[in-house]
Amino acid sequence: MVSVDTAHRTAERAVRTRLTELQRLTGLPVVFGGAVPGGSREGRFAITAQVGTISDALSGLVIRRGRGLGGTALERGVPCRVDDYAAARAITHDYDTMVAEEKLTSIFAFPVRVEGEVRSVLYGAVRSGDPIGDRTLRQASLVASQLQADLRRPADLPPDGPVGPAGPADDGARRALVELADIIAATSDDRLRERLARIHREFSGASAALEAPGDTAAAEKLTRRETDVLRLVAVGASNVEIADQLTLSVQTVKAYLRSAMRKLKVRNRTAAVHVGRAAGLF
């Protein structure tokens, strides 16, 4: 049997390796994170890996459940993002001094869940003052999925060196779907968008057709769980991945999506995300 300490050290090594991949894929100047000992029920974790930092302010920093951006992600189990950390009202500001020392502005915290428990939190940040876009968050979700696979099979990880990819063929397909979704969102040609959306649906099993805006005012009627599901849809998660992240059945995820779409007066998940984003839900 693998000891708790050994498992945690293995998890920290996987986090360090995946952070390098996160920076390479997203181009973010700063990425950092840590493994959560004992899962999210532990209520805290330490930042043990950083790439691109300019000080020791974040090194070993203990993040507690519900505190700051990472603590909020740990508590809720869904990705959290702020465009202006210093001015953000949705989080506490326990760690402002450390963030200011690193000169960070826009930051996201991405929790990685295994069997219903948050086992790691990955961060990405910029110093430019520009917001981190949805495309970057979708790319981060790919790395989070790879780390999730690493943490599910710690016995397969080598004692040293980089962790291998979760599955190059599958990862390549996911990257292609992310690229296709970006093209669909960007094109102004309605006929082309409809054709591309149909291709996206066929390959992803999800409805990606774009439609007229729904009811943004109705976003206030969404429950917390419906909002959490839409947050994960927004970063490209499948129903199975959402179910795993939120410790729900796939059928329950689908039920939340149907309810959210009905409230927002839209007919597909992509449109629901557009309305939710327009309403300021994420």
PDB file of C-alpha atoms in Angstrom:
ATOM      1  CA  MET A   1       0.000   0.000   0.000  1.00  0.00           C
ATOM      2  CA  VAL A   2       1.286   3.483  -0.928  1.00  0.00           C
ATOM      3  CA  SER A   3       1.641   5.750   2.117  1.00  0.00           C
ATOM      4  CA  VAL A   4      -0.201   9.073   2.305  1.00  0.00           C
ATOM      5  CA  ASP A   5       3.107  10.978   2.286  1.00  0.00           C
ATOM      6  CA  THR A   6       4.371   9.096  -0.763  1.00  0.00           C
ATOM      7  CA  ALA A   7       1.093   9.640  -2.612  1.00  0.00           C
ATOM      8  CA  HIS A   8       1.204  13.355  -1.812  1.00  0.00           C
ATOM      9  CA  ARG A   9       4.810  13.714  -2.993  1.00  0.00           C
ATOM     10  CA  THR A  10       3.886  11.911  -6.201  1.00  0.00           C
ATOM     11  CA  ALA A  11       0.933  14.252  -6.670  1.00  0.00           C
ATOM     12  CA  GLU A  12       3.152  17.310  -6.147  1.00  0.00           C
ATOM     13  CA  ARG A  13       5.581  16.016  -8.769  1.00  0.00           C
ATOM     14  CA  ALA A  14       2.720  15.546 -11.228  1.00  0.00           C
ATOM     15  CA  VAL A  15       1.552  19.105 -10.518  1.00  0.00           C
ATOM     16  CA  ARG A  16       5.040  20.489 -11.232  1.00  0.00           C
ATOM     17  CA  THR A  17       5.211  18.680 -14.543  1.00  0.00           C
ATOM     18  CA  ARG A  18       1.735  19.705 -15.648  1.00  0.00           C
ATOM     19  CA  LEU A  19       2.409  23.336 -14.754  1.00  0.00           C
ATOM     20  CA  THR A  20       5.166  23.364 -17.344  1.00  0.00           C
ATOM     21  CA  GLU A  21       2.680  22.026 -19.878  1.00  0.00           C
ATOM     22  CA  LEU A  22       0.110  24.630 -18.773  1.00  0.00           C
ATOM     23  CA  GLN A  23       2.517  27.492 -19.415  1.00  0.00           C
ATOM     24  CA  ARG A  24       3.609  26.042 -22.752  1.00  0.00           C
ATOM     25  CA  LEU A  25       0.049  25.538 -23.975  1.00  0.00           C
ATOM     26  CA  THR A  26      -1.441  28.837 -22.779  1.00  0.00           C
ATOM     27  CA  GLY A  27       1.568  31.145 -23.043  1.00  0.00           C
ATOM     28  CA  LEU A  28       0.744  32.597 -19.625  1.00  0.00           C
ATOM     29  CA  PRO A  29       3.713  34.300 -17.948  1.00  0.00           C
ATOM     30  CA  VAL A  30       2.937  32.889 -14.487  1.00  0.00           C
ATOM     31  CA  VAL A  31       1.525  29.517 -13.437  1.00  0.00           C
ATOM     32  CA  PHE A  32       1.562  27.918 -10.003  1.00  0.00           C
ATOM     33  CA  GLY A  33      -0.289  25.398  -7.886  1.00  0.00           C
ATOM     34  CA  GLY A  34      -0.185  22.596  -5.394  1.00  0.00           C
ATOM     35  CA  ALA A  35      -1.603  19.220  -4.445  1.00  0.00           C
ATOM     36  CA  VAL A  36      -4.320  18.993  -1.793  1.00  0.00           C
ATOM     37  CA  PRO A  37      -3.335  16.476   0.903  1.00  0.00           C
ATOM     38  CA  GLY A  38      -6.244  14.230   1.748  1.00  0.00           C
ATOM     39  CA  GLY A  39      -8.552  15.879  -0.771  1.00  0.00           C
ATOM     40  CA  SER A  40     -10.747  18.950  -0.414  1.00  0.00           C
ATOM     41  CA  ARG A  41     -12.073  17.783   2.967  1.00  0.00           C
ATOM     42  CA  GLU A  42      -8.637  18.680   4.336  1.00  0.00           C
ATOM     43  CA  GLY A  43      -9.593  22.306   3.845  1.00  0.00           C
ATOM     44  CA  ARG A  44      -6.199  23.638   2.830  1.00  0.00           C
ATOM     45  CA  PHE A  45      -3.223  23.155   0.529  1.00  0.00           C
ATOM     46  CA  ALA A  46       0.152  24.760  -0.041  1.00  0.00           C
ATOM     47  CA  ILE A  47       1.502  26.265  -3.248  1.00  0.00           C
ATOM     48  CA  THR A  48       4.541  24.114  -3.917  1.00  0.00           C
ATOM     49  CA  ALA A  49       5.264  24.690  -7.594  1.00  0.00           C
ATOM     50  CA  GLN A  50       5.664  27.905  -9.593  1.00  0.00           C
ATOM     51  CA  VAL A  51       6.828  28.869 -13.053  1.00  0.00           C
ATOM     52  CA  GLY A  52       7.531  32.485 -13.990  1.00  0.00           C
ATOM     53  CA  THR A  53       7.371  34.013 -10.515  1.00  0.00           C
ATOM     54  CA  ILE A  54       9.651  36.939  -9.619  1.00  0.00           C
ATOM     55  CA  SER A  55       9.732  36.492  -5.836  1.00  0.00           C
ATOM     56  CA  ASP A  56       9.262  33.909  -3.099  1.00  0.00           C
ATOM     57  CA  ALA A  57       5.933  35.405  -2.050  1.00  0.00           C
ATOM     58  CA  LEU A  58       3.874  32.415  -3.221  1.00  0.00           C
ATOM     59  CA  SER A  59       6.328  29.673  -2.274  1.00  0.00           C
ATOM     60  CA  GLY A  60       4.827  27.489   0.438  1.00  0.00           C
ATOM     61  CA  LEU A  61       1.824  29.786   0.843  1.00  0.00           C
ATOM     62  CA  VAL A  62      -0.993  27.872   2.569  1.00  0.00           C
ATOM     63  CA  ILE A  63      -4.395  28.414   0.938  1.00  0.00           C
ATOM     64  CA  ARG A  64      -7.427  27.724   3.100  1.00  0.00           C
ATOM     65  CA  ARG A  65     -10.875  26.666   1.991  1.00  0.00           C
ATOM     66  CA  GLY A  66     -13.061  29.615   1.030  1.00  0.00           C
ATOM     67  CA  ARG A  67     -10.232  32.135   1.276  1.00  0.00           C
ATOM     68  CA  GLY A  68      -8.948  33.971  -1.768  1.00  0.00           C
ATOM     69  CA  LEU A  69      -9.398  32.705  -5.310  1.00  0.00           C
ATOM     70  CA  GLY A  70      -7.812  29.283  -4.826  1.00  0.00           C
ATOM     71  CA  GLY A  71      -9.688  28.682  -1.596  1.00  0.00           C
ATOM     72  CA  THR A  72     -12.946  29.496  -3.375  1.00  0.00           C
ATOM     73  CA  ALA A  73     -12.093  27.011  -6.140  1.00  0.00           C
ATOM     74  CA  LEU A  74     -11.233  24.426  -3.468  1.00  0.00           C
ATOM     75  CA  GLU A  75     -14.549  25.005  -1.701  1.00  0.00           C
ATOM     76  CA  ARG A  76     -16.781  25.052  -4.769  1.00  0.00           C
ATOM     77  CA  GLY A  77     -14.899  22.564  -6.924  1.00  0.00           C
ATOM     78  CA  VAL A  78     -15.276  24.654 -10.096  1.00  0.00           C
ATOM     79  CA  PRO A  79     -12.876  26.961 -11.989  1.00  0.00           C
ATOM     80  CA  CYS A  80     -12.824  30.540 -10.685  1.00  0.00           C
ATOM     81  CA  ARG A  81     -11.452  33.589 -12.459  1.00  0.00           C
ATOM     82  CA  VAL A  82     -11.037  37.298 -11.660  1.00  0.00           C
ATOM     83  CA  ASP A  83     -10.060  39.962 -14.173  1.00  0.00           C
ATOM     84  CA  ASP A  84      -8.776  42.376 -11.509  1.00  0.00           C
ATOM     85  CA  TYR A  85      -7.694  40.511  -8.388  1.00  0.00           C
ATOM     86  CA  ALA A  86      -7.234  43.589  -6.216  1.00  0.00           C
ATOM     87  CA  ALA A  87     -10.749  44.857  -6.950  1.00  0.00           C
ATOM     88  CA  ALA A  88     -12.585  41.506  -7.026  1.00  0.00           C
ATOM     89  CA  ARG A  89     -15.591  41.429  -4.716  1.00  0.00           C
ATOM     90  CA  ALA A  90     -16.438  37.749  -5.069  1.00  0.00           C
ATOM     91  CA  ILE A  91     -13.397  36.583  -3.071  1.00  0.00           C
ATOM     92  CA  THR A  92     -11.720  37.377   0.221  1.00  0.00           C
ATOM     93  CA  HIS A  93      -8.417  39.235   0.141  1.00  0.00           C
ATOM     94  CA  ASP A  94      -6.309  37.277   2.613  1.00  0.00           C
ATOM     95  CA  TYR A  95      -3.438  36.939   0.143  1.00  0.00           C
ATOM     96  CA  ASP A  96      -3.371  40.422  -1.410  1.00  0.00           C
ATOM     97  CA  THR A  97       0.162  41.163  -0.180  1.00  0.00           C
ATOM     98  CA  MET A  98       1.606  38.081  -1.908  1.00  0.00           C
ATOM     99  CA  VAL A  99      -0.347  38.694  -5.113  1.00  0.00           C
ATOM    100  CA  ALA A 100       0.760  42.332  -5.172  1.00  0.00           C
ATOM    101  CA  GLU A 101       4.398  41.336  -4.666  1.00  0.00           C
ATOM    102  CA  GLU A 102       4.126  39.197  -7.807  1.00  0.00           C
ATOM    103  CA  LYS A 103       2.302  42.064  -9.591  1.00  0.00           C
ATOM    104  CA  LEU A 104      -0.490  39.701 -10.690  1.00  0.00           C
ATOM    105  CA  THR A 105      -3.722  41.122 -12.101  1.00  0.00           C
ATOM    106  CA  SER A 106      -5.996  38.626 -13.867  1.00  0.00           C
ATOM    107  CA  ILE A 107      -5.873  35.142 -12.299  1.00  0.00           C
ATOM    108  CA  PHE A 108      -7.734  31.848 -12.579  1.00  0.00           C
ATOM    109  CA  ALA A 109      -7.761  28.883 -10.215  1.00  0.00           C
ATOM    110  CA  PHE A 110      -8.656  25.496 -11.687  1.00  0.00           C
ATOM    111  CA  PRO A 111      -9.487  22.673  -9.247  1.00  0.00           C
ATOM    112  CA  VAL A 112      -8.672  19.113 -10.299  1.00  0.00           C
ATOM    113  CA  ARG A 113     -11.062  16.556  -8.851  1.00  0.00           C
ATOM    114  CA  VAL A 114     -10.591  12.813  -8.498  1.00  0.00           C
ATOM    115  CA  GLU A 115     -13.453  10.652  -7.232  1.00  0.00           C
ATOM    116  CA  GLY A 116     -15.337  13.690  -6.015  1.00  0.00           C
ATOM    117  CA  GLU A 117     -12.465  15.275  -4.081  1.00  0.00           C
ATOM    118  CA  VAL A 118     -10.335  18.226  -5.166  1.00  0.00           C
ATOM    119  CA  ARG A 119      -6.810  16.847  -5.290  1.00  0.00           C
ATOM    120  CA  SER A 120      -5.006  19.809  -6.785  1.00  0.00           C
ATOM    121  CA  VAL A 121      -5.470  23.433  -7.757  1.00  0.00           C
ATOM    122  CA  LEU A 122      -3.726  24.956 -10.786  1.00  0.00           C
ATOM    123  CA  TYR A 123      -3.400  28.716 -11.219  1.00  0.00           C
ATOM    124  CA  GLY A 124      -2.623  30.862 -14.231  1.00  0.00           C
ATOM    125  CA  ALA A 125      -2.002  34.610 -14.104  1.00  0.00           C
ATOM    126  CA  VAL A 126      -0.887  37.681 -16.023  1.00  0.00           C
ATOM    127  CA  ARG A 127       0.690  40.968 -14.983  1.00  0.00           C
ATOM    128  CA  SER A 128      -0.460  43.032 -17.945  1.00  0.00           C
ATOM    129  CA  GLY A 129      -3.861  44.066 -16.623  1.00  0.00           C
ATOM    130  CA  ASP A 130      -5.570  42.299 -19.539  1.00  0.00           C
ATOM    131  CA  PRO A 131      -8.238  39.702 -18.682  1.00  0.00           C
ATOM    132  CA  ILE A 132      -7.566  36.008 -19.175  1.00  0.00           C
ATOM    133  CA  GLY A 133      -9.840  34.834 -21.979  1.00  0.00           C
ATOM    134  CA  ASP A 134     -12.134  31.838 -22.310  1.00  0.00           C
ATOM    135  CA  ARG A 135      -9.819  30.184 -24.805  1.00  0.00           C
ATOM    136  CA  THR A 136      -7.010  30.149 -22.240  1.00  0.00           C
ATOM    137  CA  LEU A 137      -9.346  28.648 -19.665  1.00  0.00           C
ATOM    138  CA  ARG A 138     -10.376  25.932 -22.125  1.00  0.00           C
ATOM    139  CA  GLN A 139      -6.715  25.159 -22.728  1.00  0.00           C
ATOM    140  CA  ALA A 140      -6.199  24.972 -18.972  1.00  0.00           C
ATOM    141  CA  SER A 141      -9.039  22.453 -18.793  1.00  0.00           C
ATOM    142  CA  LEU A 142      -7.059  20.148 -21.090  1.00  0.00           C
ATOM    143  CA  VAL A 143      -4.064  20.242 -18.769  1.00  0.00           C
ATOM    144  CA  ALA A 144      -6.346  19.746 -15.766  1.00  0.00           C
ATOM    145  CA  SER A 145      -7.765  16.629 -17.433  1.00  0.00           C
ATOM    146  CA  GLN A 146      -4.239  15.307 -17.940  1.00  0.00           C
ATOM    147  CA  LEU A 147      -3.371  15.963 -14.309  1.00  0.00           C
ATOM    148  CA  GLN A 148      -6.608  14.297 -13.240  1.00  0.00           C
ATOM    149  CA  ALA A 149      -5.536  11.172 -15.131  1.00  0.00           C
ATOM    150  CA  ASP A 150      -2.088  11.352 -13.490  1.00  0.00           C
ATOM    151  CA  LEU A 151      -3.612  11.534 -10.021  1.00  0.00           C
ATOM    152  CA  ARG A 152      -5.948   8.637 -10.722  1.00  0.00           C
ATOM    153  CA  ARG A 153      -3.069   6.305 -11.488  1.00  0.00           C
ATOM    154  CA  PRO A 154      -0.170   7.417  -9.249  1.00  0.00           C
ATOM    155  CA  ALA A 155       1.339   3.928  -9.263  1.00  0.00           C
ATOM    156  CA  ASP A 156       1.982   4.303 -13.007  1.00  0.00           C
ATOM    157  CA  LEU A 157       3.992   7.499 -12.640  1.00  0.00           C
ATOM    158  CA  PRO A 158       7.773   7.164 -12.928  1.00  0.00           C
ATOM    159  CA  PRO A 159       9.826   8.144  -9.869  1.00  0.00           C
ATOM    160  CA  ASP A 160      11.532  10.980 -11.713  1.00  0.00           C
ATOM    161  CA  GLY A 161      11.228  12.920 -14.920  1.00  0.00           C
ATOM    162  CA  PRO A 162       8.186  14.226 -16.775  1.00  0.00           C
ATOM    163  CA  VAL A 163       4.780  12.645 -16.517  1.00  0.00           C
ATOM    164  CA  GLY A 164       3.543  11.223 -19.782  1.00  0.00           C
ATOM    165  CA  PRO A 165       0.413  12.560 -21.474  1.00  0.00           C
ATOM    166  CA  ALA A 166      -2.953  11.127 -20.515  1.00  0.00           C
ATOM    167  CA  GLY A 167      -3.558   9.978 -24.049  1.00  0.00           C
ATOM    168  CA  PRO A 168      -2.083  11.725 -27.098  1.00  0.00           C
ATOM    169  CA  ALA A 169      -4.809  10.710 -29.554  1.00  0.00           C
ATOM    170  CA  ASP A 170      -7.628  11.752 -27.235  1.00  0.00           C
ATOM    171  CA  ASP A 171      -5.820  14.936 -26.217  1.00  0.00           C
ATOM    172  CA  GLY A 172      -5.309  15.845 -29.870  1.00  0.00           C
ATOM    173  CA  ALA A 173      -9.017  15.413 -30.561  1.00  0.00           C
ATOM    174  CA  ARG A 174      -9.922  17.624 -27.611  1.00  0.00           C
ATOM    175  CA  ARG A 175      -7.533  20.340 -28.762  1.00  0.00           C
ATOM    176  CA  ALA A 176      -9.108  20.200 -32.220  1.00  0.00           C
ATOM    177  CA  LEU A 177     -12.582  20.621 -30.724  1.00  0.00           C
ATOM    178  CA  VAL A 178     -11.418  23.636 -28.725  1.00  0.00           C
ATOM    179  CA  GLU A 179     -10.000  25.199 -31.895  1.00  0.00           C
ATOM    180  CA  LEU A 180     -13.215  24.447 -33.778  1.00  0.00           C
ATOM    181  CA  ALA A 181     -15.345  26.006 -31.039  1.00  0.00           C
ATOM    182  CA  ASP A 182     -13.231  29.173 -31.268  1.00  0.00           C
ATOM    183  CA  ILE A 183     -13.746  29.333 -35.038  1.00  0.00           C
ATOM    184  CA  ILE A 184     -17.502  28.847 -34.628  1.00  0.00           C
ATOM    185  CA  ALA A 185     -17.684  31.682 -32.127  1.00  0.00           C
ATOM    186  CA  ALA A 186     -15.597  34.008 -34.301  1.00  0.00           C
ATOM    187  CA  THR A 187     -17.192  33.519 -37.723  1.00  0.00           C
ATOM    188  CA  SER A 188     -19.809  36.033 -38.928  1.00  0.00           C
ATOM    189  CA  ASP A 189     -20.998  33.791 -41.768  1.00  0.00           C
ATOM    190  CA  ASP A 190     -24.240  32.217 -40.513  1.00  0.00           C
ATOM    191  CA  ARG A 191     -24.207  29.399 -43.053  1.00  0.00           C
ATOM    192  CA  LEU A 192     -20.586  28.503 -42.323  1.00  0.00           C
ATOM    193  CA  ARG A 193     -21.218  28.682 -38.571  1.00  0.00           C
ATOM    194  CA  GLU A 194     -24.129  26.265 -38.905  1.00  0.00           C
ATOM    195  CA  ARG A 195     -22.012  23.797 -40.905  1.00  0.00           C
ATOM    196  CA  LEU A 196     -19.127  23.981 -38.438  1.00  0.00           C
ATOM    197  CA  ALA A 197     -21.492  23.606 -35.497  1.00  0.00           C
ATOM    198  CA  ARG A 198     -22.913  20.440 -37.048  1.00  0.00           C
ATOM    199  CA  ILE A 199     -19.385  19.019 -37.411  1.00  0.00           C
ATOM    200  CA  HIS A 200     -18.618  19.962 -33.806  1.00  0.00           C
ATOM    201  CA  ARG A 201     -21.778  18.168 -32.624  1.00  0.00           C
ATOM    202  CA  GLU A 202     -20.925  15.029 -34.572  1.00  0.00           C
ATOM    203  CA  PHE A 203     -17.446  14.786 -33.087  1.00  0.00           C
ATOM    204  CA  SER A 204     -18.171  15.953 -29.543  1.00  0.00           C
ATOM    205  CA  GLY A 205     -21.653  14.636 -28.998  1.00  0.00           C
ATOM    206  CA  ALA A 206     -22.711  18.081 -27.794  1.00  0.00           C
ATOM    207  CA  SER A 207     -24.935  20.686 -29.381  1.00  0.00           C
ATOM    208  CA  ALA A 208     -22.757  23.604 -30.411  1.00  0.00           C
ATOM    209  CA  ALA A 209     -25.126  25.454 -32.697  1.00  0.00           C
ATOM    210  CA  LEU A 210     -25.346  29.137 -31.961  1.00  0.00           C
ATOM    211  CA  GLU A 211     -28.720  30.796 -31.653  1.00  0.00           C
ATOM    212  CA  ALA A 212     -30.222  34.144 -30.783  1.00  0.00           C
ATOM    213  CA  PRO A 213     -29.475  35.467 -27.280  1.00  0.00           C
ATOM    214  CA  GLY A 214     -31.759  34.185 -24.550  1.00  0.00           C
ATOM    215  CA  ASP A 215     -33.051  35.868 -21.419  1.00  0.00           C
ATOM    216  CA  THR A 216     -30.120  37.330 -19.456  1.00  0.00           C
ATOM    217  CA  ALA A 217     -32.451  38.572 -16.720  1.00  0.00           C
ATOM    218  CA  ALA A 218     -33.499  34.969 -16.070  1.00  0.00           C
ATOM    219  CA  ALA A 219     -29.899  34.134 -15.119  1.00  0.00           C
ATOM    220  CA  GLU A 220     -30.731  35.303 -11.606  1.00  0.00           C
ATOM    221  CA  LYS A 221     -33.169  32.392 -11.335  1.00  0.00           C
ATOM    222  CA  LEU A 222     -30.452  29.765 -11.851  1.00  0.00           C
ATOM    223  CA  THR A 223     -29.591  27.664  -8.830  1.00  0.00           C
ATOM    224  CA  ARG A 224     -26.007  27.420  -7.598  1.00  0.00           C
ATOM    225  CA  ARG A 225     -25.644  23.936  -9.074  1.00  0.00           C
ATOM    226  CA  GLU A 226     -27.029  25.026 -12.458  1.00  0.00           C
ATOM    227  CA  THR A 227     -24.495  27.854 -12.474  1.00  0.00           C
ATOM    228  CA  ASP A 228     -21.669  25.496 -11.499  1.00  0.00           C
ATOM    229  CA  VAL A 229     -22.574  23.183 -14.391  1.00  0.00           C
ATOM    230  CA  LEU A 230     -22.583  26.094 -16.848  1.00  0.00           C
ATOM    231  CA  ARG A 231     -19.200  27.277 -15.543  1.00  0.00           C
ATOM    232  CA  LEU A 232     -17.736  23.899 -16.489  1.00  0.00           C
ATOM    233  CA  VAL A 233     -19.524  23.821 -19.838  1.00  0.00           C
ATOM    234  CA  ALA A 234     -17.927  27.223 -20.513  1.00  0.00           C
ATOM    235  CA  VAL A 235     -14.420  25.748 -20.237  1.00  0.00           C
ATOM    236  CA  GLY A 236     -15.194  22.841 -22.567  1.00  0.00           C
ATOM    237  CA  ALA A 237     -15.993  20.072 -20.085  1.00  0.00           C
ATOM    238  CA  SER A 238     -18.123  17.160 -21.265  1.00  0.00           C
ATOM    239  CA  ASN A 239     -21.106  15.880 -19.283  1.00  0.00           C
ATOM    240  CA  VAL A 240     -18.984  13.018 -17.947  1.00  0.00           C
ATOM    241  CA  GLU A 241     -16.243  15.414 -16.838  1.00  0.00           C
ATOM    242  CA  ILE A 242     -18.787  17.731 -15.219  1.00  0.00           C
ATOM    243  CA  ALA A 243     -20.324  14.780 -13.372  1.00  0.00           C
ATOM    244  CA  ASP A 244     -16.893  13.791 -12.093  1.00  0.00           C
ATOM    245  CA  GLN A 245     -15.994  17.346 -11.064  1.00  0.00           C
ATOM    246  CA  LEU A 246     -19.229  17.924  -9.144  1.00  0.00           C
ATOM    247  CA  THR A 247     -19.735  14.363  -7.860  1.00  0.00           C
ATOM    248  CA  LEU A 248     -23.018  13.969  -9.706  1.00  0.00           C
ATOM    249  CA  SER A 249     -24.446  11.399 -12.079  1.00  0.00           C
ATOM    250  CA  VAL A 250     -24.388  12.208 -15.798  1.00  0.00           C
ATOM    251  CA  GLN A 251     -28.187  12.147 -15.791  1.00  0.00           C
ATOM    252  CA  THR A 252     -28.262  14.748 -13.013  1.00  0.00           C
ATOM    253  CA  VAL A 253     -25.856  16.952 -14.978  1.00  0.00           C
ATOM    254  CA  LYS A 254     -28.141  16.697 -17.997  1.00  0.00           C
ATOM    255  CA  ALA A 255     -31.125  17.587 -15.821  1.00  0.00           C
ATOM    256  CA  TYR A 256     -29.366  20.700 -14.515  1.00  0.00           C
ATOM    257  CA  LEU A 257     -28.465  21.695 -18.071  1.00  0.00           C
ATOM    258  CA  ARG A 258     -32.031  21.213 -19.298  1.00  0.00           C
ATOM    259  CA  SER A 259     -33.351  23.264 -16.405  1.00  0.00           C
ATOM    260  CA  ALA A 260     -30.810  26.053 -17.020  1.00  0.00           C
ATOM    261  CA  MET A 261     -31.575  26.148 -20.745  1.00  0.00           C
ATOM    262  CA  ARG A 262     -35.301  26.290 -20.043  1.00  0.00           C
ATOM    263  CA  LYS A 263     -34.863  29.195 -17.624  1.00  0.00           C
ATOM    264  CA  LEU A 264     -32.570  31.054 -20.020  1.00  0.00           C
ATOM    265  CA  LYS A 265     -34.895  30.379 -22.991  1.00  0.00           C
ATOM    266  CA  VAL A 266     -32.244  28.779 -25.176  1.00  0.00           C
ATOM    267  CA  ARG A 267     -32.048  25.433 -26.926  1.00  0.00           C
ATOM    268  CA  ASN A 268     -28.447  24.332 -26.486  1.00  0.00           C
ATOM    269  CA  ARG A 269     -25.619  24.434 -23.979  1.00  0.00           C
ATOM    270  CA  THR A 270     -23.430  26.806 -25.973  1.00  0.00           C
ATOM    271  CA  ALA A 271     -26.189  29.395 -26.110  1.00  0.00           C
ATOM    272  CA  ALA A 272     -26.757  28.924 -22.367  1.00  0.00           C
ATOM    273  CA  VAL A 273     -23.083  29.714 -21.758  1.00  0.00           C
ATOM    274  CA  HIS A 274     -23.331  32.846 -23.915  1.00  0.00           C
ATOM    275  CA  VAL A 275     -26.336  34.071 -21.937  1.00  0.00           C
ATOM    276  CA  GLY A 276     -24.710  33.210 -18.605  1.00  0.00           C
ATOM    277  CA  ARG A 277     -21.548  35.065 -19.567  1.00  0.00           C
ATOM    278  CA  ALA A 278     -23.541  38.072 -20.784  1.00  0.00           C
ATOM    279  CA  ALA A 279     -25.351  38.096 -17.448  1.00  0.00           C
ATOM    280  CA  GLY A 280     -22.042  38.147 -15.562  1.00  0.00           C
ATOM    281  CA  LEU A 281     -22.339  34.685 -14.026  1.00  0.00           C
ATOM    282  CA  PHE A 282     -18.753  33.796 -15.034  1.00  0.00           C
TER     283      PHE A 282
END
